[in-house]
Amino acid sequence: MYGIPDGNQSIAISASKRAESDFKAPLSTTVLDGSRILRSGATNVPEALRLVPGLIVREVSNGVYTVHIRGIDNVPPLNRPTTLNNRLILLMINGQSMYDYFDGGINWSALPVSVENIDRIEVIRGPASALYGTNAVQGVIHIFTRKGTASRALEISTNQGSSGLSTLQGAMEGLLNDTSWRFSGFRNERDRHDEQYYIYADQQYRSAININIPSAQGNPFPEPDRAMESQGLSLRLNNPEEYIFHYDIGLTHQEASSHRMYLYDETPLSDTRERSNTLNARVQYGQVDFRASYQDGDSETSGLPDFTTQKKNTQASIEYSYRLPHWVIRPGISYEKSRYRSDYLGGKKTLETRSALLRSEYRPTPEARIVAALRYDDYRRPSDGYFSYQLLGSYALDPQNLLRAGVMTANRSAFMTTHYLELQFPVPGVPDRQINIESDPEAELTKGISYEIGWRSLLQFNHWFEIEAYYTELEDFSAYVNQGTTNIGGTDIDRRVLQNLPVRAKQLGLMFNWGYEGVSWDITANASWQDTRLHNQPDNLSSPLSTSDIDSQSTPEWYGGIDISWRPHPKWDLNSQMYFMKSYALLAGTPDPLYYSPSRWILNLSARHTFSTGVTGSMGVRNLSNSDSPQSHYTDPTDPYLWLGLQVRWED
Amino acid sequence: MNRLLLILTALILALSGQVLAKNRCESLVLSGGAHLFPYFFHSSDALPDRIDSSTRAMLSRRHGSVGDTVLTALSRAGIAGHVAPPKPWRRMLLEVSRGQIDIIAGALKSDGRQDLLEFSDVIDYSEFHLFVKSKDSFTYRHPEDLKGRRGVKVLGMSFGPEFDDFAFNNLTFEEVPEYSSIFRMVAAGRAFFTVFHRESGGRLVRELGLERDLIMLPNIVAQEPIYVAYSKKSPCQSELAQVRKEIRMMKKKGEIERISSYYQQFLEVNSNREPGIHILVGENR
């Protein structure tokens, strides 16, 4: 009305570190609004991420997931099923990295946030290390949680369903002078559909009481019926963003336990627990942006007491935004330190990174934008520095059509199990035989480069599509390679040494995303196609390595989804979300390395009814599918479940 | 026999469609932005708070300069006009795209909207003014006065091609998503100035409780033409053609200018232009 574009645009911050329309974002970006997440009936973050194009979300156990962006990862290392977890995504909550530096990746069950407390999720597909540093190799998932509002409010919501689904969330918020506050808490529970575990050696599922896992000390599965439970508390305090001095402080506590793909070699699932306390603070003074966070926590795995780990993570950064006509220049420095203490690691170990970055954005004409960003990460382990960069260009053919192209690089960080491990242990049940595991502190870090072109078009203010094509290469994967057996002093010693693999993964992909909004309904649909080839893929992990070129089958060739929302009456909101994945074959270093997953579609249906202002009821069914076979490597089968929900909000 | 039945059914359907369309077109539906005073307002309830009760009573049967223009044209064409209840702008566009609303009384022109709407000649002009901190008040004469000063505007907002072009080459603007943020940032000293529509800007400043902190400078920064926009999907295209013809005649006779001048008395700040002021106009009058 006021001369603002009418198109279906959301505000994206993560792609340029400042607010812009997602239509104009220079990177492949999707913004998922909190209200859309709730409308879809999603009860946790990975379920919500199935609404985002280009994401592969696989269920490991009920409510426990792995998430991959575009899927050119977890392919080359063959040593353990853990490598099927994604280690190349950077997940941030309000700017704080949630990366697990012990074994790499993200524990999606232990996020200190419930879907009801999410304001929006921004997803960047493709490398973004030049913006956010290490581990943003395949992309960034950035969760923004809700802030307090000016009015005093109390909200409570719950979902109860079959398969032990139980969620409870509560929040209070208000304004104290200029400070808005929001205090929230949640608890989520899910039961496993089946109490059995797959045993690689037996090549079949067995009941928990019949399992013999040689490496376990004690009971590896004390709660075989429980898939996951998590709970958390958070407090957020902030003054208005418009102030010259703006602060935004978050305190969180979370506890979670879940069956996830983690440490055991004999069976895909491990029963893990994690606790953490976090302080995350952002202070802005004019154009200076300072952020610091501290996380203190511990984690343990049932049956593996040596793996009990205490962690302390510190992150700090300061950036300055300098504006001129045509230009925005953003220099900055950052520091990150991760300390893990564990018997498995042989005591306290530290990873430390110092970084400097410079991002510059130049607009030669109102239609054109050129972005160049360069970042240097100086690692303590390996004692090496890595440059990452972005060179992006976009051009608006007219206000309804935007073309963009870019080349981006990124690299992964070191983590404890690759750069700090020195283990010597006897082989259980085999006398005079020992396994030595030797990490390489100077192993090269996995790095990649991606080339992208994209076209976004607003056919009308309520009708849009985007198409993008990309080509990505990754190299410097590492894995523990068996060096053979040597006899020293009458003991046979198997040496497994971390080394970089010669493999080079190459992926070509296309993504199509389309949306239409009507008066009482809207629809979005997306589909991604990819082809991944592995050059010099080791045939096995024994030295000397023999290699061959293969087509990777671990990522579905096609995947995507269709989301339809219909509001037949102002008080009713009906939602149908279908997610589909073509067949894939996951490869891991196990006795039966190949797991074949058939093509499947998964349908989630939900209905919401507003009884009165602030009182909403909902119900739905999730996981209707043509296949109940496990979605990940010999993990739990998936079953449909029904749920009922109630959301109440009182406001002054 | 079957073929005869089919033809008869088709005939009945076609005739009933014509009858329905005829009934539908006896009255055209018009609407406009919820905060577009003085160009359009749905009812006297939507008038700015500062307008007193006697003026409210006076304006109770009117709908703003563009709204009155459309209703007068409809009346002259012998067509009834029905003002739709206020709706969010996006919802209104959706209804326009389905032909449920025939006319928007007061819209800025953009490439995207031209796919959906047919625009009249210029009916009126929306004025953009500077809002600065009260203690930073100065006499604005030319966009050059803003060089070296940090501005803030709503993300993607246009002030017309001439000012946009000058701003792109010479000014530093921060863009934020919320209307309220631009005024708060100026009040907090994060930006020196913001540019916004005169009437709606004044209303937002009052709603935010910033009337003591901010001042709207009287001289106009830029003007954007306001149009009557006709739905391309309306089933009543022949009636809309009559309205278009009447509006063109009203413009020729100077009647639209008279209606517009009537509303000048209700404007928040009298923007009498001082000599030498450079006004950027989106389209020549």
Short mmCIF file of N, CA, C and O in Angstrom, two decimals, chain A residues 47 50 59 62 65 190 193 602-604 621-625 627 631 638-641:
data_model
loop_
_atom_site.label_atom_id
_atom_site.label_comp_id
_atom_site.label_asym_id
_atom_site.label_seq_id
_atom_site.Cartn_x
_atom_site.Cartn_y
_atom_site.Cartn_z
N GLU A 47 11.13 -32.16 12.20
CA GLU A 47 9.86 -32.33 11.48
C GLU A 47 9.51 -31.03 10.74
O GLU A 47 9.02 -31.07 9.61
N ARG A 50 11.23 -30.49 7.36
CA ARG A 50 10.73 -31.18 6.16
C ARG A 50 9.92 -30.24 5.27
O ARG A 50 9.56 -30.59 4.16
N GLU A 59 14.16 -40.15 9.73
CA GLU A 59 13.86 -40.50 11.12
C GLU A 59 14.69 -41.72 11.53
O GLU A 59 14.74 -42.72 10.82
N ASN A 62 11.58 -42.84 16.87
CA ASN A 62 10.41 -41.95 16.93
C ASN A 62 10.80 -40.58 17.48
O ASN A 62 11.19 -40.45 18.63
N TYR A 65 15.98 -37.63 14.63
CA TYR A 65 16.22 -37.46 13.20
C TYR A 65 17.68 -37.17 12.87
O TYR A 65 18.45 -36.74 13.73
N ARG A 190 8.82 -39.28 23.55
CA ARG A 190 8.35 -40.19 22.49
C ARG A 190 8.78 -41.62 22.86
O ARG A 190 9.91 -41.81 23.34
N HIS A 193 8.73 -47.35 18.55
CA HIS A 193 7.66 -48.18 18.01
C HIS A 193 7.91 -49.65 18.30
O HIS A 193 7.01 -50.47 18.31
N ILE A 602 5.69 -39.66 2.81
CA ILE A 602 5.24 -39.57 4.20
C ILE A 602 4.21 -38.44 4.26
O ILE A 602 4.49 -37.32 3.83
N LEU A 603 3.03 -38.76 4.75
CA LEU A 603 1.95 -37.78 4.75
C LEU A 603 1.59 -37.40 6.19
O LEU A 603 1.39 -38.28 7.04
N ASN A 604 1.53 -36.11 6.45
CA ASN A 604 1.12 -35.61 7.75
C ASN A 604 -0.13 -34.75 7.56
O ASN A 604 -0.14 -33.85 6.71
N VAL A 621 -2.65 -36.60 12.24
CA VAL A 621 -2.01 -37.89 12.11
C VAL A 621 -0.71 -37.66 11.35
O VAL A 621 -0.67 -36.88 10.40
N ARG A 622 0.36 -38.28 11.81
CA ARG A 622 1.66 -38.09 11.17
C ARG A 622 2.22 -39.44 10.74
O ARG A 622 1.84 -40.49 11.26
N ASN A 623 3.13 -39.38 9.80
CA ASN A 623 3.88 -40.55 9.34
C ASN A 623 3.04 -41.58 8.59
O ASN A 623 3.39 -42.76 8.58
N LEU A 624 1.92 -41.14 7.98
CA LEU A 624 1.24 -42.06 7.06
C LEU A 624 2.19 -42.26 5.89
O LEU A 624 2.69 -41.28 5.33
N SER A 625 2.47 -43.50 5.55
CA SER A 625 3.50 -43.73 4.54
C SER A 625 3.26 -45.03 3.80
O SER A 625 2.54 -45.91 4.29
N SER A 627 5.69 -46.98 3.29
CA SER A 627 6.72 -47.90 3.77
C SER A 627 7.01 -47.63 5.24
O SER A 627 7.18 -46.47 5.63
N GLN A 631 14.30 -45.48 7.99
CA GLN A 631 14.75 -44.46 7.03
C GLN A 631 16.26 -44.28 7.06
O GLN A 631 16.82 -43.65 6.17
N THR A 638 9.37 -46.86 11.05
CA THR A 638 8.51 -45.71 11.36
C THR A 638 7.05 -46.14 11.31
O THR A 638 6.65 -46.88 10.43
N ASP A 639 6.29 -45.64 12.25
CA ASP A 639 4.86 -45.97 12.34
C ASP A 639 4.05 -44.68 12.38
O ASP A 639 4.51 -43.68 12.92
N PRO A 640 2.83 -44.72 11.87
CA PRO A 640 1.97 -43.53 12.00
C PRO A 640 1.52 -43.35 13.45
O PRO A 640 1.49 -44.31 14.21
N TYR A 641 1.20 -42.15 13.80
CA TYR A 641 0.63 -41.91 15.13
C TYR A 641 -0.37 -40.76 15.06
O TYR A 641 -0.31 -39.90 14.18
#
